[in-house]
Structures are given as structure tokens and as C-alpha cells.
């Protein structure tokens, strides 16, 4: 570390309110009521500092200017303590009786909470006044030293001169020198603080040299944008805090405003989700990588496949390879990635794992392998791993649902298909039969049901099969619901499986076929009776195993904090409720993502912030979470992390493990035999990753440089791990957009444009001849676009009484203040030509087949003048 003035500063002033301060260097202490902390401090000064009645003796030390410590303590006495500390005094001797409590557990506890609890003791006070170099050179455990540094950083009013832990200072060197780098540090070791250090120096250097500054800090989710902006504002110089902002989908910012903030010179740091910047490039011809000076990618392991991270990085690689003649290397931004694990993609061998890691390095054109630290010993607690293997649950409820309901519905679906030749041939082709998997509780069954539903939707416009198609779609929806009922029954108790079924009464789409609905209602009472019997007589071994292990943990350490990871949001909700009913020791709540599905359970960003605060404030000691908590979100280190019948991939395991950071923490996995095999695969892949990473790091500079160049060329022609996209066709005048209900032509697909990736305005001034407008109060959709009405099909040719069709086929939007454009609703249209008809489930499926041209911000005025919607 460089020998700078910053390193000589004291680390904190924790006793400022309790210790007596001199008014100047030659005055005596001012007499104030002494508290226990002051008493302990005076005891350290010697036996003469206290009278027999316990009152302090106030002496005039008559010391010269500067001879007092920060809190008025004699500098000579502090020097004695510094000497003792530097000599390697044992922590038990320094902390006295308090050390016994810390060291009695195995291993000893030196967490942030332990330090806070002891911070008013004189020994911790002495430690707090050590300067940085003295602190890291001391004989204290590294974890203890690191936590003292973190707490001291948090207490400074001006945090811009914050301190890094020694390994952070080591790993940040290349980024501080202006090089591209990928920072690999485990969860909880301070990657964000490393990035902020780089951001501060980057801004300082560029402002000093009169260069443009624009730092983009990418986060994969909206939640993380708020958190990371808060951290950045906390640690950067105060005069820059007003020049930091975030832009996510929640801000509902128009494309014009996004372009303004991307190109303005006032805001120095913008925290964004990647879609914001990718949309900026897709909506503005003027967008350029030279608009930015530093790009920071948080959770860099997402830069695979067709993630927006990858899309943006590929633009950078293309620019490096001469794809943009106006850009030169010196005008391209510095690149910095941060992640706990670089991953290996779909690699199944050490060689392919090495190739994947090299491809990730090539994305940033690295000059050397990702930075590593020599050691994290003492700073990182690795949890002990435990496994509980359980069998599949067999109970009367699941057996009744499988054999009396699901099998009967399957038979009816097969009968409908076999008895309608046109339906069978359209759905399956020649000489094929539909077969349901024998096992109804695995994902293969669910995938088959969903695939059949999708296929039925795509052929539902064909004459003579609509009624049978509708019957099969509703019946398949019941099968899908029963699948999830079995899933809940296997993980929880029969009570919660039945609770899910009872919600069906509020789902109108399940009542579309009387025969199928009567089957459900006619058997519901029997299912409820079986549930009551099962829950009284037979417990779920998975739930009981979890309950027992949680009770053991809380008995061993009453203040333990636990995170339980599950796959589904509804499981998180139900399991938290179930745990709270099982023991007064359990104070559980769910922690799930935003968004809605058939589970009808969700949690917005503010609710998650509140839950985190209550978890850290001991209102809750158990969080039952989905993958939303696996990465990125700052949350208190835990004593136990449980993966409850939830084994995902290698990265998810590493991220979950990073949540169990307390000394003596446990990573518990409750799984069945199938998940056990997945876990073994993850362990093998993790070994592949670390071995391959070491192999890359062992390459000579010459070999590494050649490999990076080779992979940068490969990125020109490949689409990462996915199969190459098929080349979309120009729709021309042959492909029409038609009403799904009456099949009347509404316009040409060639007139549709894509704007900001998610919006599809229609550039056709004559569209008002074929649709009617149902006005409604303006409603902001997102990206600053306002919906002002529905578009209804006005075709009368299919009606005997010549009434208009009236099907909802789109929305009328206010794209800007000046111009209105029609946008087709994907659920109200089909795309047709003379050769085929398709009912797309999303615009993505249309774009895979046909070219949809972009609409740029700069073209909106011209397009509006010619093609805006004119109501008749």
C-alpha cells in the first residue's frame, strides 16, 4: 500500500460522546458525570486516576499542543498501548473478561455484531485509534481486523477516504491503473466497495485531465439499483452525490429522457438495469460507446446467452475489432466486471470449461487473467455442508388426485383428439399419437402439458376444431394445476395442497368446460377428508427434518439467523406460514420477487426492504426465499442457509453458500435422490471451474493474449452458447396482421416497427378504416408511453346482422406528446400469409421469423407526421 496521508488517519471516534475532551492542549479535563465507559478508560490510565469513592481524578497534564489523542487521552499513554498492540498481544489479554465470551464458542466469534457489542470497552477503543497500517500489521485475526475497518468506514461523516481490506487493495490494482478487469471475490467480501474505489479514482483522474466522465453501473435487477446507488452515494465525495442517479423500468422514463441522461455531462454516475442502455442503443442512431468512460457490470456471470449484458459487451467487442470506424481504443470505455463466480456455462469437461472462461475474458479484452488475491484466510468463513436425503412422499391425497382425476382427464383429452381427425392431424401430424408420461410428479410431465397447450393455441383458428381445442386447453389447465398440487403436497403438508385447490373457485378460466369442472367440484369434499386424515396420522418427513434441524440450531445459538431457499414463490409463502405454526422459536417470513403468476403471490421492492430491515433487527429469524435473494442483495450474514428441495446449478449453490458467512455457519441441503445427482454434477462443475481458472492464470502473457484474440474473433460469428439464430425474412406485402376472432385483415406486418425493444407502433395512416377506438382515461404503460384507448376490429362481413366484430386487437398509444400510434395486442391478432397462419404468444416469436424494422428516436417526428393514427 502507498504511504499516503490518508493511511495515517484514525479509523473512528466511537467514544466521542462518552469520554471527556480537553478544551485545549494545556487545560484540565472538564468535570462531567462519568459513565462506565469513561470509568473503564480511566482505569486503564492507572490506579491513581480513580479515588476510592469511584469519582475520577482530574489532572492537569500540561502537555504541549497535539499531545492528546482524539478523545483527550494522554498521547504518551496511548503510545504505550500502541506498543503493546504492535508487539502481538493476545486478544484474550487485550479484551480481558469479554474475550472469554467471544472465544468460548468454537471457533471464536469476531463478527461485526460482536465488535459492536464490545465497542464501548477501552480495549476496543484503543484498537479503534490505531491507524490503518498499524491495524493491518497487528496480530489480531484478519476477520476481526476487517470488520473493524468496515465499521469505521460506516461511521465517518465523509466516507470518500474509506479504507479497503488488504485483499481488496490487492485485487483492485489493475482497475485503478485503468485496465479492464474481472474482479472475482466471494459473496460478502466487498466487491461493491472495490468498484466504488475504482469509480472515485476514475472520476478524479478524468476531471483532472479535462476528459468526459460518464460511469454506468449495471445491475441485473431493479432492487439492486436502489441498493448500489445508496452505497455509491455513501462513499463518494459529498460534492458528487447530487450527480449520481439511477434509471430502471420503475422510473418509467421516456426514450427521449434516457437519451438526454446518457449524453449529458452533468451526471457522473448512473446505476441502470442493462435493458435501459440496450434500448438506448436500439432507439437512437446517435448512441455510441464513446458516450461512456467506465462500464461496471455487477454480477458479471449473467453475461451469457442473450442476456442484455452480453448484447452490450458484444458491441464493445465489435468496436474493438473495427466494427465502428468512428471509435478508437482510446475512446472506448474502461470495462470492469464483478462476480463471485465466473461460471463455465454448459461445459461438461475441463477443456470446455477453460474455453468458456477464456471467452468471458475476451469480452473485456483482458490483458491478463481475472485478478485474484493471494489469500482470503481469516477473512472468509466457509460453512460446513450437511445433507439430509429424503424419499418421495406417498399419501392418500396425492394418490387420489393422480388416479381419480388426472388419469380421467388425460383419457378425455386423448379421446377428443382421436375422434377429431382434423384436430389430430393439425396437432400431431401423420402417424403420431399423444402420450402422457407415466410419472405425473416430475417436470417432464409438466413440460409435455405446457407444450401441448402451446400447440393447441397455434391451431385454434382452424375451422371445425375450435370447440374440441377449447375443451383440451381447459382440461390441460386442470392437469397443470393438479401437477402443482402434487408438488406442494410433496414439499409441505396436505393442508397446503388443498389450500391451493380451493383457490380454483376464483379462477374463471378453469370453469370453461362443465364436465371437467364438475369432476373437480364433485371430488373436492373427498380430497378435504383425506387431507384431514393424512395431516393427523402421517407427517411429511421433509418438513419434520427441517423443523428438527432448525430447532437444534436455535437451541445451540438462540440469536441464529437462517435463510431457506425454495424454488417457487407459493412454496415460500406457505412454508413460512407453516413454520410459524410449528414453534414459537420460529419467526419466519417470505422473501420473494415482484411479479404475478398463477400463484397469485408477490412482493414489491419496498416490501423486500422492510423485510430485510426486520430480519436484521431480529423481528424475524428465518427468511424463506426464492432465488431473488441468492445474489447481489446485501443482507446480514447467516448462521444457517437451507436449500429445501431446491438444487439448481453450480452458480446458485456458490451464491447460496455465500449467505452463510457467520463463523461456524452451516449450509444444509434437504434433497431426494434425483436432486442428489444434480448436486454431484454441480460439485464436479465447480471443480472444473476452479481448475480451468487456474489453468488460464498459469498461461504465459503471450499465450493468454493469443487466446483472447482467438475468442474475440469467434464472437463475431457465434452467439455464445445458444444455437445460431435463423435468418429472419422480410415480410413484404405477403404477410398480414389479422383479427384472431374473425380473421379480417388489419394491415401489413411490414408496417410494424420495434421501439425500445418492447413496443411495436404501426406506421399505417389508413388503419383507422379497419378499427374502432374505445376511448379510456389515459394510463401510463411504461417507458413513458401512455395508453389512451382500445382498438376494436370493425369488420362487419362475418356478422349476419352486420354488427362490427368488436374483438380487441390493440391499443392506441401516445408515443410522444405530439403523436399517437396504434399498437397491435399480441393476444388479439394472428399473423397470416397464403401459406400459413400463426398465433404468436409474444412478439419474439414473430421476430424470429420476420424482420421488424426499428423506429429510432430521431425518426419519430417524421413518422408521426406521415403515419400517426387519425381517428374517424
mmCIF file of C-alpha atoms in Angstrom, residues 191-389:
data_model
loop_
_atom_site.group_PDB
_atom_site.id
_atom_site.type_symbol
_atom_site.label_atom_id
_atom_site.label_comp_id
_atom_site.label_asym_id
_atom_site.label_seq_id
_atom_site.Cartn_x
_atom_site.Cartn_y
_atom_site.Cartn_z
ATOM 1 C CA UNK A 191 -16.908 -6.266 -4.329
ATOM 2 C CA UNK A 192 -19.053 -3.128 -4.373
ATOM 3 C CA UNK A 193 -16.576 -1.196 -2.223
ATOM 4 C CA UNK A 194 -13.802 -2.196 -4.634
ATOM 5 C CA UNK A 195 -15.870 -0.865 -7.553
ATOM 6 C CA UNK A 196 -16.574 2.411 -5.745
ATOM 7 C CA UNK A 197 -12.858 2.899 -5.129
ATOM 8 C CA UNK A 198 -12.273 2.498 -8.863
ATOM 9 C CA UNK A 199 -15.135 4.868 -9.691
ATOM 10 C CA UNK A 200 -13.775 7.599 -7.398
ATOM 11 C CA UNK A 201 -10.259 7.453 -8.830
ATOM 12 C CA UNK A 202 -11.618 7.230 -12.386
ATOM 13 C CA UNK A 203 -13.686 10.393 -11.910
ATOM 14 C CA UNK A 204 -10.831 12.233 -10.200
ATOM 15 C CA UNK A 205 -8.359 11.399 -12.955
ATOM 16 C CA UNK A 206 -10.659 12.303 -15.829
ATOM 17 C CA UNK A 207 -11.830 15.564 -14.279
ATOM 18 C CA UNK A 208 -8.214 16.482 -13.594
ATOM 19 C CA UNK A 209 -7.336 15.820 -17.253
ATOM 20 C CA UNK A 210 -10.395 17.633 -18.590
ATOM 21 C CA UNK A 211 -11.909 14.438 -20.032
ATOM 22 C CA UNK A 212 -15.577 13.499 -20.243
ATOM 23 C CA UNK A 213 -16.869 11.401 -17.342
ATOM 24 C CA UNK A 214 -19.818 9.044 -17.532
ATOM 25 C CA UNK A 215 -19.824 5.958 -15.345
ATOM 26 C CA UNK A 216 -22.530 3.351 -15.979
ATOM 27 C CA UNK A 217 -23.006 0.877 -13.135
ATOM 28 C CA UNK A 218 -25.031 -2.088 -14.418
ATOM 29 C CA UNK A 219 -27.131 -4.252 -12.098
ATOM 30 C CA UNK A 220 -29.211 -7.231 -13.277
ATOM 31 C CA UNK A 221 -32.321 -6.321 -11.249
ATOM 32 C CA UNK A 222 -34.164 -3.187 -10.180
ATOM 33 C CA UNK A 223 -33.786 -3.971 -6.456
ATOM 34 C CA UNK A 224 -30.032 -3.868 -6.763
ATOM 35 C CA UNK A 225 -30.101 -0.458 -8.455
ATOM 36 C CA UNK A 226 -31.509 1.211 -5.339
ATOM 37 C CA UNK A 227 -29.076 -0.611 -3.075
ATOM 38 C CA UNK A 228 -25.968 0.113 -5.144
ATOM 39 C CA UNK A 229 -26.864 3.771 -5.688
ATOM 40 C CA UNK A 230 -27.183 4.162 -1.927
ATOM 41 C CA UNK A 231 -23.744 2.613 -1.437
ATOM 42 C CA UNK A 232 -22.167 4.802 -4.114
ATOM 43 C CA UNK A 233 -23.630 7.990 -2.647
ATOM 44 C CA UNK A 234 -22.461 6.947 0.795
ATOM 45 C CA UNK A 235 -18.808 6.620 -0.151
ATOM 46 C CA UNK A 236 -18.090 9.083 -2.942
ATOM 47 C CA UNK A 237 -17.124 12.718 -2.164
ATOM 48 C CA UNK A 238 -20.078 14.754 -0.993
ATOM 49 C CA UNK A 239 -19.841 17.239 -3.879
ATOM 50 C CA UNK A 240 -20.572 14.426 -6.355
ATOM 51 C CA UNK A 241 -23.534 12.844 -4.589
ATOM 52 C CA UNK A 242 -26.033 15.046 -6.382
ATOM 53 C CA UNK A 243 -24.590 13.879 -9.676
ATOM 54 C CA UNK A 244 -25.457 10.214 -9.166
ATOM 55 C CA UNK A 245 -28.794 8.745 -10.228
ATOM 56 C CA UNK A 246 -30.491 5.507 -11.222
ATOM 57 C CA UNK A 247 -32.649 4.620 -14.201
ATOM 58 C CA UNK A 248 -34.695 1.430 -14.177
ATOM 59 C CA UNK A 249 -38.055 0.376 -15.508
ATOM 60 C CA UNK A 250 -39.614 1.655 -12.268
ATOM 61 C CA UNK A 251 -38.739 5.237 -13.214
ATOM 62 C CA UNK A 252 -40.929 4.884 -16.342
ATOM 63 C CA UNK A 253 -38.625 7.249 -18.204
ATOM 64 C CA UNK A 254 -39.251 8.071 -21.851
ATOM 65 C CA UNK A 255 -36.694 7.231 -24.526
ATOM 66 C CA UNK A 256 -36.003 10.931 -25.025
ATOM 67 C CA UNK A 257 -35.159 11.419 -21.352
ATOM 68 C CA UNK A 258 -32.968 8.292 -21.285
ATOM 69 C CA UNK A 259 -31.052 9.654 -24.258
ATOM 70 C CA UNK A 260 -30.654 13.007 -22.506
ATOM 71 C CA UNK A 261 -29.187 11.470 -19.349
ATOM 72 C CA UNK A 262 -26.923 9.135 -21.291
ATOM 73 C CA UNK A 263 -25.366 12.025 -23.199
ATOM 74 C CA UNK A 264 -25.397 14.872 -20.685
ATOM 75 C CA UNK A 265 -22.180 15.850 -18.894
ATOM 76 C CA UNK A 266 -23.732 16.749 -15.539
ATOM 77 C CA UNK A 267 -24.445 13.290 -14.099
ATOM 78 C CA UNK A 268 -21.240 11.426 -13.320
ATOM 79 C CA UNK A 269 -22.619 8.030 -12.259
ATOM 80 C CA UNK A 270 -25.816 6.315 -13.433
ATOM 81 C CA UNK A 271 -26.917 2.999 -11.965
ATOM 82 C CA UNK A 272 -29.040 1.163 -14.522
ATOM 83 C CA UNK A 273 -30.535 -2.156 -15.445
ATOM 84 C CA UNK A 274 -28.954 -3.308 -18.736
ATOM 85 C CA UNK A 275 -32.190 -3.116 -20.730
ATOM 86 C CA UNK A 276 -32.156 0.681 -20.287
ATOM 87 C CA UNK A 277 -28.830 1.042 -22.102
ATOM 88 C CA UNK A 278 -29.521 -1.637 -24.716
ATOM 89 C CA UNK A 279 -32.803 0.147 -25.528
ATOM 90 C CA UNK A 280 -30.865 3.408 -25.773
ATOM 91 C CA UNK A 281 -28.684 1.874 -28.481
ATOM 92 C CA UNK A 282 -31.692 0.329 -30.234
ATOM 93 C CA UNK A 283 -33.707 3.567 -30.275
ATOM 94 C CA UNK A 284 -31.062 6.179 -31.085
ATOM 95 C CA UNK A 285 -28.727 6.349 -34.088
ATOM 96 C CA UNK A 286 -26.530 8.727 -32.096
ATOM 97 C CA UNK A 287 -25.896 6.213 -29.291
ATOM 98 C CA UNK A 288 -22.220 5.347 -29.023
ATOM 99 C CA UNK A 289 -19.918 3.563 -26.600
ATOM 100 C CA UNK A 290 -17.888 6.769 -26.526
ATOM 101 C CA UNK A 291 -20.758 8.302 -24.522
ATOM 102 C CA UNK A 292 -19.346 6.376 -21.538
ATOM 103 C CA UNK A 293 -15.969 6.374 -19.805
ATOM 104 C CA UNK A 294 -16.378 3.414 -17.410
ATOM 105 C CA UNK A 295 -18.800 0.467 -17.523
ATOM 106 C CA UNK A 296 -19.170 -1.601 -14.330
ATOM 107 C CA UNK A 297 -21.043 -4.916 -14.610
ATOM 108 C CA UNK A 298 -22.302 -6.153 -11.243
ATOM 109 C CA UNK A 299 -22.963 -9.922 -11.164
ATOM 110 C CA UNK A 300 -20.953 -10.301 -14.363
ATOM 111 C CA UNK A 301 -21.705 -14.049 -14.614
ATOM 112 C CA UNK A 302 -25.006 -13.070 -16.272
ATOM 113 C CA UNK A 303 -23.049 -12.110 -19.411
ATOM 114 C CA UNK A 304 -24.048 -15.256 -21.294
ATOM 115 C CA UNK A 305 -26.565 -16.312 -23.909
ATOM 116 C CA UNK A 306 -28.902 -13.486 -24.934
ATOM 117 C CA UNK A 307 -28.792 -11.521 -21.691
ATOM 118 C CA UNK A 308 -28.622 -7.757 -22.185
ATOM 119 C CA UNK A 309 -25.172 -7.805 -20.544
ATOM 120 C CA UNK A 310 -23.957 -9.937 -23.424
ATOM 121 C CA UNK A 311 -25.627 -7.773 -26.033
ATOM 122 C CA UNK A 312 -23.852 -4.666 -24.734
ATOM 123 C CA UNK A 313 -20.500 -6.381 -24.343
ATOM 124 C CA UNK A 314 -20.652 -7.680 -27.903
ATOM 125 C CA UNK A 315 -20.983 -4.110 -29.144
ATOM 126 C CA UNK A 316 -17.772 -3.383 -27.276
ATOM 127 C CA UNK A 317 -16.027 -6.397 -28.869
ATOM 128 C CA UNK A 318 -17.234 -5.363 -32.328
ATOM 129 C CA UNK A 319 -15.867 -1.860 -31.766
ATOM 130 C CA UNK A 320 -12.518 -3.323 -30.704
ATOM 131 C CA UNK A 321 -12.415 -5.371 -33.888
ATOM 132 C CA UNK A 322 -13.108 -2.363 -36.090
ATOM 133 C CA UNK A 323 -16.867 -2.713 -36.239
ATOM 134 C CA UNK A 324 -17.295 1.034 -35.652
ATOM 135 C CA UNK A 325 -14.803 3.055 -37.725
ATOM 136 C CA UNK A 326 -15.523 6.210 -35.733
ATOM 137 C CA UNK A 327 -14.312 4.619 -32.482
ATOM 138 C CA UNK A 328 -10.723 4.127 -31.465
ATOM 139 C CA UNK A 329 -9.361 2.205 -28.492
ATOM 140 C CA UNK A 330 -8.749 5.405 -26.553
ATOM 141 C CA UNK A 331 -12.407 6.469 -26.936
ATOM 142 C CA UNK A 332 -13.802 3.170 -25.678
ATOM 143 C CA UNK A 333 -14.818 2.951 -22.028
ATOM 144 C CA UNK A 334 -12.908 1.073 -19.351
ATOM 145 C CA UNK A 335 -14.668 -2.200 -18.511
ATOM 146 C CA UNK A 336 -14.983 -3.774 -15.075
ATOM 147 C CA UNK A 337 -16.900 -6.916 -14.113
ATOM 148 C CA UNK A 338 -17.671 -8.188 -10.614
ATOM 149 C CA UNK A 339 -18.892 -11.619 -9.610
ATOM 150 C CA UNK A 340 -18.470 -14.321 -7.017
ATOM 151 C CA UNK A 341 -18.151 -16.951 -9.737
ATOM 152 C CA UNK A 342 -17.238 -16.670 -13.390
ATOM 153 C CA UNK A 343 -19.106 -19.888 -14.234
ATOM 154 C CA UNK A 344 -18.497 -22.421 -17.003
ATOM 155 C CA UNK A 345 -21.739 -22.168 -18.971
ATOM 156 C CA UNK A 346 -22.840 -25.553 -20.301
ATOM 157 C CA UNK A 347 -19.355 -27.034 -20.187
ATOM 158 C CA UNK A 348 -19.113 -30.752 -19.482
ATOM 159 C CA UNK A 349 -15.340 -31.149 -19.465
ATOM 160 C CA UNK A 350 -12.284 -29.281 -18.141
ATOM 161 C CA UNK A 351 -11.304 -28.268 -21.679
ATOM 162 C CA UNK A 352 -14.679 -26.724 -22.498
ATOM 163 C CA UNK A 353 -14.682 -25.008 -19.081
ATOM 164 C CA UNK A 354 -11.323 -23.416 -19.938
ATOM 165 C CA UNK A 355 -12.694 -22.287 -23.301
ATOM 166 C CA UNK A 356 -15.717 -20.699 -21.635
ATOM 167 C CA UNK A 357 -13.568 -18.761 -19.158
ATOM 168 C CA UNK A 358 -11.310 -17.534 -21.965
ATOM 169 C CA UNK A 359 -14.385 -16.373 -23.888
ATOM 170 C CA UNK A 360 -15.531 -14.390 -20.852
ATOM 171 C CA UNK A 361 -12.081 -12.799 -20.595
ATOM 172 C CA UNK A 362 -12.181 -11.950 -24.304
ATOM 173 C CA UNK A 363 -15.392 -9.986 -23.811
ATOM 174 C CA UNK A 364 -13.376 -7.373 -21.907
ATOM 175 C CA UNK A 365 -10.220 -7.820 -24.000
ATOM 176 C CA UNK A 366 -8.287 -8.578 -20.808
ATOM 177 C CA UNK A 367 -4.510 -8.305 -20.849
ATOM 178 C CA UNK A 368 -4.233 -10.885 -18.061
ATOM 179 C CA UNK A 369 -6.444 -13.423 -16.342
ATOM 180 C CA UNK A 370 -9.082 -12.107 -13.904
ATOM 181 C CA UNK A 371 -7.484 -10.602 -10.792
ATOM 182 C CA UNK A 372 -7.097 -12.877 -7.822
ATOM 183 C CA UNK A 373 -5.914 -12.395 -4.252
ATOM 184 C CA UNK A 374 -3.109 -14.362 -2.684
ATOM 185 C CA UNK A 375 -5.255 -15.407 0.268
ATOM 186 C CA UNK A 376 -8.591 -14.816 1.951
ATOM 187 C CA UNK A 377 -7.593 -16.794 5.018
ATOM 188 C CA UNK A 378 -9.075 -15.237 8.114
ATOM 189 C CA UNK A 379 -11.449 -13.006 6.160
ATOM 190 C CA UNK A 380 -13.784 -15.639 4.751
ATOM 191 C CA UNK A 381 -15.802 -18.179 6.678
ATOM 192 C CA UNK A 382 -16.714 -21.267 4.683
ATOM 193 C CA UNK A 383 -19.799 -23.030 6.047
ATOM 194 C CA UNK A 384 -19.857 -26.715 6.909
ATOM 195 C CA UNK A 385 -22.080 -28.637 4.490
ATOM 196 C CA UNK A 386 -24.784 -31.026 5.654
ATOM 197 C CA UNK A 387 -27.176 -33.167 3.614
ATOM 198 C CA UNK A 388 -30.472 -34.835 4.500
ATOM 199 C CA UNK A 389 -31.689 -37.263 1.831
#
